[in-house]
Short mmCIF file of C-alpha atoms in Angstrom, two decimals:
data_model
loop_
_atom_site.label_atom_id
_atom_site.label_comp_id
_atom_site.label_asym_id
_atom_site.label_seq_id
_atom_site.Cartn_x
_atom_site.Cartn_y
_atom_site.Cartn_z
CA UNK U 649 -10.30 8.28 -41.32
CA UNK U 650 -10.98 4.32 -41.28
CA UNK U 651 -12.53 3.69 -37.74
CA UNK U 652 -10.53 0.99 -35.54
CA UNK U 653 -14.50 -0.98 -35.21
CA UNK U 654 -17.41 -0.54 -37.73
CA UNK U 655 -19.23 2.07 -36.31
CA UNK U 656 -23.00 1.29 -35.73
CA UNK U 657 -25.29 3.21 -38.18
CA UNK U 658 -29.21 4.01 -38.09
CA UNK U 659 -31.36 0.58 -38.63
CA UNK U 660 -27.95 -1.59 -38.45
CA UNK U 661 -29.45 -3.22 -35.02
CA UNK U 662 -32.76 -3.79 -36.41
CA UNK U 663 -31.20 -6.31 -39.68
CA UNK U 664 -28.45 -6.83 -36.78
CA UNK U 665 -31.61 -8.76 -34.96
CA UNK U 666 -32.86 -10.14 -38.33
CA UNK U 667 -29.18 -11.38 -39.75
CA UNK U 668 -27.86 -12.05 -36.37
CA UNK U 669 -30.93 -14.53 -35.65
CA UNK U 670 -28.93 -16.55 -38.85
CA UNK U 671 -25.34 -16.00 -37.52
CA UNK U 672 -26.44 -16.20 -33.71
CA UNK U 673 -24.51 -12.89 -33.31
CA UNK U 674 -27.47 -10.90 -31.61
CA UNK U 675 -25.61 -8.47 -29.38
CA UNK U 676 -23.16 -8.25 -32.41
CA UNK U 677 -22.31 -5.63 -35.00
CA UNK U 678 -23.40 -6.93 -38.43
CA UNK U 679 -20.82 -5.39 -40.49
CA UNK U 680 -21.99 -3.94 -43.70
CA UNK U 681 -25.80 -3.39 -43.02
CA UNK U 682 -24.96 -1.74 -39.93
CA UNK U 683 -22.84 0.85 -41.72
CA UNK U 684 -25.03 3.65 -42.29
CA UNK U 685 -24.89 6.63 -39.45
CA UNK U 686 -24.88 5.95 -35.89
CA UNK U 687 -28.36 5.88 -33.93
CA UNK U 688 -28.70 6.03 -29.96
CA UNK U 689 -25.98 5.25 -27.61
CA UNK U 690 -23.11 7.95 -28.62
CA UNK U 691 -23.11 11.11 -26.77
CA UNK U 692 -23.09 12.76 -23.31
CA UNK U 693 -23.80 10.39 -20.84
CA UNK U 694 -27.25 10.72 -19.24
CA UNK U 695 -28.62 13.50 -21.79
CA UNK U 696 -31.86 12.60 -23.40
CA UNK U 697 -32.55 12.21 -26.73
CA UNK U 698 -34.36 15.72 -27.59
CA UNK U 699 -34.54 16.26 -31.55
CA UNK U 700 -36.21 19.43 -31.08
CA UNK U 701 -33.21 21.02 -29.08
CA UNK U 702 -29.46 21.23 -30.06
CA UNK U 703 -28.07 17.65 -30.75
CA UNK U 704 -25.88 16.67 -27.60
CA UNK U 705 -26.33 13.10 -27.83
CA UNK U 706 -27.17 10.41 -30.89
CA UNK U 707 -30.53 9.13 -30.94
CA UNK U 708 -33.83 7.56 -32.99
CA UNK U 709 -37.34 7.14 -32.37
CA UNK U 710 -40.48 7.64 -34.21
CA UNK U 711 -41.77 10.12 -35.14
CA UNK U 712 -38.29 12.40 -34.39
CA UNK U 713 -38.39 14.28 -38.02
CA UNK U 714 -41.55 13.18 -39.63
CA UNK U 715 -40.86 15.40 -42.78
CA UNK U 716 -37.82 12.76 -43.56
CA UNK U 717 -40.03 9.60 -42.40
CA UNK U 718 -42.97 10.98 -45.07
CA UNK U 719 -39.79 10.62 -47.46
CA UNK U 720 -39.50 6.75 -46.71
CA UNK U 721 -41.87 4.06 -49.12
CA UNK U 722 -44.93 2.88 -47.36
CA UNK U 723 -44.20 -0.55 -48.53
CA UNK U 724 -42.20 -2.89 -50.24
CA UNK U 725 -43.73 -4.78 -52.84
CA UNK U 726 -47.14 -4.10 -50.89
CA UNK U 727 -46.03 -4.97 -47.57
CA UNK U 728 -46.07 -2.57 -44.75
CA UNK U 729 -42.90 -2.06 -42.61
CA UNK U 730 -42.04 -3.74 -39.56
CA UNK U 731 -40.89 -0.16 -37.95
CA UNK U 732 -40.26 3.43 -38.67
CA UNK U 733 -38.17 5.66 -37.23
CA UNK U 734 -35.84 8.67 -37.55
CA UNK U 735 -33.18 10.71 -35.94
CA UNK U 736 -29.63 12.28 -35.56
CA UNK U 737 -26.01 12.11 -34.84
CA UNK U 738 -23.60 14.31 -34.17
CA UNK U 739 -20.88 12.29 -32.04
CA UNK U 740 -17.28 11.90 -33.22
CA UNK U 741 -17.42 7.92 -32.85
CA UNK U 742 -21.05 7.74 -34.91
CA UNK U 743 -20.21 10.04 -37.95
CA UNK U 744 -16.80 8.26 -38.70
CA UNK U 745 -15.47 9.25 -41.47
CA UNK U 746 -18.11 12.05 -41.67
CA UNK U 747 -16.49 13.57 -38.95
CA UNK U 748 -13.20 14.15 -40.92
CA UNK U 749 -15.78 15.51 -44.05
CA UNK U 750 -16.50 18.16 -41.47
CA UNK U 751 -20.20 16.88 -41.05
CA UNK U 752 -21.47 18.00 -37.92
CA UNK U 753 -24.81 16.85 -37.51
CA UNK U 754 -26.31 14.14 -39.82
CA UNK U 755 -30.41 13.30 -39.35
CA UNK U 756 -32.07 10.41 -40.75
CA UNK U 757 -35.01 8.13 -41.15
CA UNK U 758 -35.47 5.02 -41.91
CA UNK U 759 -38.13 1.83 -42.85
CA UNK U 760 -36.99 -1.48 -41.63
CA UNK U 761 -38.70 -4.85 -43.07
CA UNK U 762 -38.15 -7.93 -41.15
CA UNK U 763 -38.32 -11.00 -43.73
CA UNK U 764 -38.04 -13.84 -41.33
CA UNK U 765 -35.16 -16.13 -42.11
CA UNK U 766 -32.45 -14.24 -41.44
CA UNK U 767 -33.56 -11.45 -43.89
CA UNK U 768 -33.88 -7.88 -44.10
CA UNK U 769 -34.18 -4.76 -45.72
CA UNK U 770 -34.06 -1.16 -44.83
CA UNK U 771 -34.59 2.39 -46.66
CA UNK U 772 -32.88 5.04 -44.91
CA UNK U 773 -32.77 9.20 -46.05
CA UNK U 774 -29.74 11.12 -44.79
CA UNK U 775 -29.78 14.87 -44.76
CA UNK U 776 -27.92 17.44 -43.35
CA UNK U 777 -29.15 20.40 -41.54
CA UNK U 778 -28.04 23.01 -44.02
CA UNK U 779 -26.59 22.28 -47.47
CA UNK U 780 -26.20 19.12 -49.85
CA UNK U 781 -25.40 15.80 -48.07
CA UNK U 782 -22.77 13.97 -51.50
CA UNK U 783 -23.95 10.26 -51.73
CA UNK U 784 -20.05 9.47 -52.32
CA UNK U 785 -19.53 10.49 -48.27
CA UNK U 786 -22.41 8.02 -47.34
CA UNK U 787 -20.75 5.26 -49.30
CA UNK U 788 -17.35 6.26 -48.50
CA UNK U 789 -19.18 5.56 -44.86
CA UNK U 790 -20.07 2.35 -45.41
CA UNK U 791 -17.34 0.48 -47.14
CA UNK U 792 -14.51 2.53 -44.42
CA UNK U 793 -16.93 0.56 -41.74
CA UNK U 794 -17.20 -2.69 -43.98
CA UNK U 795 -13.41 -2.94 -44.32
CA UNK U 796 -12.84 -2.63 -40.59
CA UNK U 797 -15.27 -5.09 -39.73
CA UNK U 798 -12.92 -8.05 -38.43
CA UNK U 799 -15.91 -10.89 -39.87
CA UNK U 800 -16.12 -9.12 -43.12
CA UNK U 801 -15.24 -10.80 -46.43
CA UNK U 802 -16.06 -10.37 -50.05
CA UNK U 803 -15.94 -6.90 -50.08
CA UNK U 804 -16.89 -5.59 -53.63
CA UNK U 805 -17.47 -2.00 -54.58
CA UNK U 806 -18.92 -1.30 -57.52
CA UNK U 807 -20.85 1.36 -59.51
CA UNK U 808 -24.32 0.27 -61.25
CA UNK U 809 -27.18 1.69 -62.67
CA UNK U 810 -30.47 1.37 -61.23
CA UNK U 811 -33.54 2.90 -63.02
CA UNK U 812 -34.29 6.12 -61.29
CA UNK U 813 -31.01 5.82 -59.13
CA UNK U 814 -28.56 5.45 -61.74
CA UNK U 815 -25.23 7.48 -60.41
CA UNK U 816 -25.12 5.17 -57.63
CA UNK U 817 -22.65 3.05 -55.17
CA UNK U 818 -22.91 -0.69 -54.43
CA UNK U 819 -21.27 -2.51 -51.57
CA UNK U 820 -21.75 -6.46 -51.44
CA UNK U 821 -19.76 -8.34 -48.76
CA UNK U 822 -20.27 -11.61 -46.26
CA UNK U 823 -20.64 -11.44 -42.93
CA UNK U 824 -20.59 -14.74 -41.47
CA UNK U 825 -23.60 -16.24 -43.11
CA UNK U 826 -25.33 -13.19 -44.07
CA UNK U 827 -24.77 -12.03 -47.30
CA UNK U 828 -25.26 -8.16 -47.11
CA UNK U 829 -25.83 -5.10 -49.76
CA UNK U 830 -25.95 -1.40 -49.39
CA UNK U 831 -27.01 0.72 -52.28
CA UNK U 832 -26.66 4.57 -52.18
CA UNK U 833 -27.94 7.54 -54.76
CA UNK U 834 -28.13 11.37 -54.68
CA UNK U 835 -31.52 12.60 -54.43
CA UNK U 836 -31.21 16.34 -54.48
CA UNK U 837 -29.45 17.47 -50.77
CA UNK U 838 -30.25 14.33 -49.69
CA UNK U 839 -28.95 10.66 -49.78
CA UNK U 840 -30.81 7.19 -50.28
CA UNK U 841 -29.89 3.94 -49.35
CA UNK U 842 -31.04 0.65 -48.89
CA UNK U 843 -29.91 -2.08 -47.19
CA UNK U 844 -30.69 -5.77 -47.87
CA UNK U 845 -29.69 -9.08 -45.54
CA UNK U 846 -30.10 -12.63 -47.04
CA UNK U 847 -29.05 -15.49 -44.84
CA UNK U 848 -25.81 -18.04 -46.96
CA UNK U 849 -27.13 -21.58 -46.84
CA UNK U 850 -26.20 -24.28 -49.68
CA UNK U 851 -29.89 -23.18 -50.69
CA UNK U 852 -29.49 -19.53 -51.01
CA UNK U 853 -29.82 -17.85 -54.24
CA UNK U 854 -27.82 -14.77 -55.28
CA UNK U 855 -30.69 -14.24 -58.33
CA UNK U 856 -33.19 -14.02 -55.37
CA UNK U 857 -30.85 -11.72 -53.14
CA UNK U 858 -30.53 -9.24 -56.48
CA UNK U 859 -33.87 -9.30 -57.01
CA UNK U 860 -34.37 -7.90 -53.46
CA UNK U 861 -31.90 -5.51 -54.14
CA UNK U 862 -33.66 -4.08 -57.01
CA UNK U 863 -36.95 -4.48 -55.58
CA UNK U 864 -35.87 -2.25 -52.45
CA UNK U 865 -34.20 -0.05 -54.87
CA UNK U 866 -37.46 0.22 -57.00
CA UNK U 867 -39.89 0.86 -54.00
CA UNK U 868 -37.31 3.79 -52.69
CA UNK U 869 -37.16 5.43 -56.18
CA UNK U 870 -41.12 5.34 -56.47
CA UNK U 871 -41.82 6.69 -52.94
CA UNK U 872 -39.57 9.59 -54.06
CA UNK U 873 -41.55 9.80 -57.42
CA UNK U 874 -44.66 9.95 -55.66
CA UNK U 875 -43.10 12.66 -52.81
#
């Protein structure tokens, strides 16, 4: 199941705000970033948001499931985050390809860092209610909604080895002139992932984008160390 338009995942809007600030796409899907489960928005029209009751409708906000936000690093490379926040879907058009996996409910949380100058990063934790979330579904997520995206290019799927993560998935693409990276790992039930935004600009440098990569990856790995 490839969705017809990337569907929008948990912390996609916030490095949609950072990256779009470099693309002037604010109100815009970023394409690959904003691949990871859907947050708030899907559902039954005029239900709350209630992540103590049955899920009826998509949503985030702090605080939702602080047992998965305890999960998230407390900084990256000794800075605190910009936000935290966690929370659940269970819509048809926010699990995606999930949906056809037979997920019915996926929670979340996630640490956002805003950069400045167009760049990002996020660590996210899926879970599902009962049973082991596979990593390959999340990424399977991800690059479905990366190949659908319509301002997507330079899609490349690979499989490295991070220390401490080192069955993992790695999506690179471009999206207009953000250059854009999702890592995801098995940890356990649950999934990691982090996602990194650089701005492209005759100045960029890949080195420095990769080095945020594996400086996001690093910070995950040790929060779950020290968890």
């Amino acid at each position: 199941m490839i969705p017809s338009s990337p569907p929008v995942l948990p912390h996609a809007s916030r490095l949609r705000r950072v990256a779009g600030r470099v693309a002037r796409r604010v109100a815009r899907p970023l394409p690959l970033v904003l691949l990871v489960a859907a947050l708030a928005g899907c559902g039954v029209p005029g239900t709350t948001f209630d992540p103590s009751g049955p899920c009826v409708v998509d949503g985030q906000v702090a605080g939702a499931y602080p047992d998965l936000e305890a999960r998230l690093p407390t900084a990256l490379d000794g800075a605190g985050p910009t936000t935290v926040d966690s929370g659940r879907t269970c819509s048809e058009e926010g699990l995606g390809t999930l949906a056809a996996r037979d997920v019915a409910v996926l929670t979340f949380a996630g640490a956002t860092w805003d950069l400045g100058d167009g760049s990002g990063v996020s660590s996210v934790v899926f879970a599902v209610p009962d049973g082991e979330l596979p990593a390959a579904w999340i990424a399977e997520f991800y690059e479905a909604g990366a190949r659908a995206g319509k301002k997507t290019s330079n899609i490349e799927a690979t499989r490295p080895a991070f220390d401490g993560a080192a069955d993992a998935w790695r999506l690179d693409a471009i999206n207009d002139l953000s250059l854009q990276t999702v890592v995801t790992w098995q940890e356990g039930a649950l999934v990691r992932v982090v996602l990194i935004a650089t701005k492209v600009a005759p100045d960029a440098s890949r080195a420095v984008h990769d080095e945020l990569v594996t400086s996001a990856v690093r910070n995950t790995v040790e929060a779950a160390a020290g968890g």
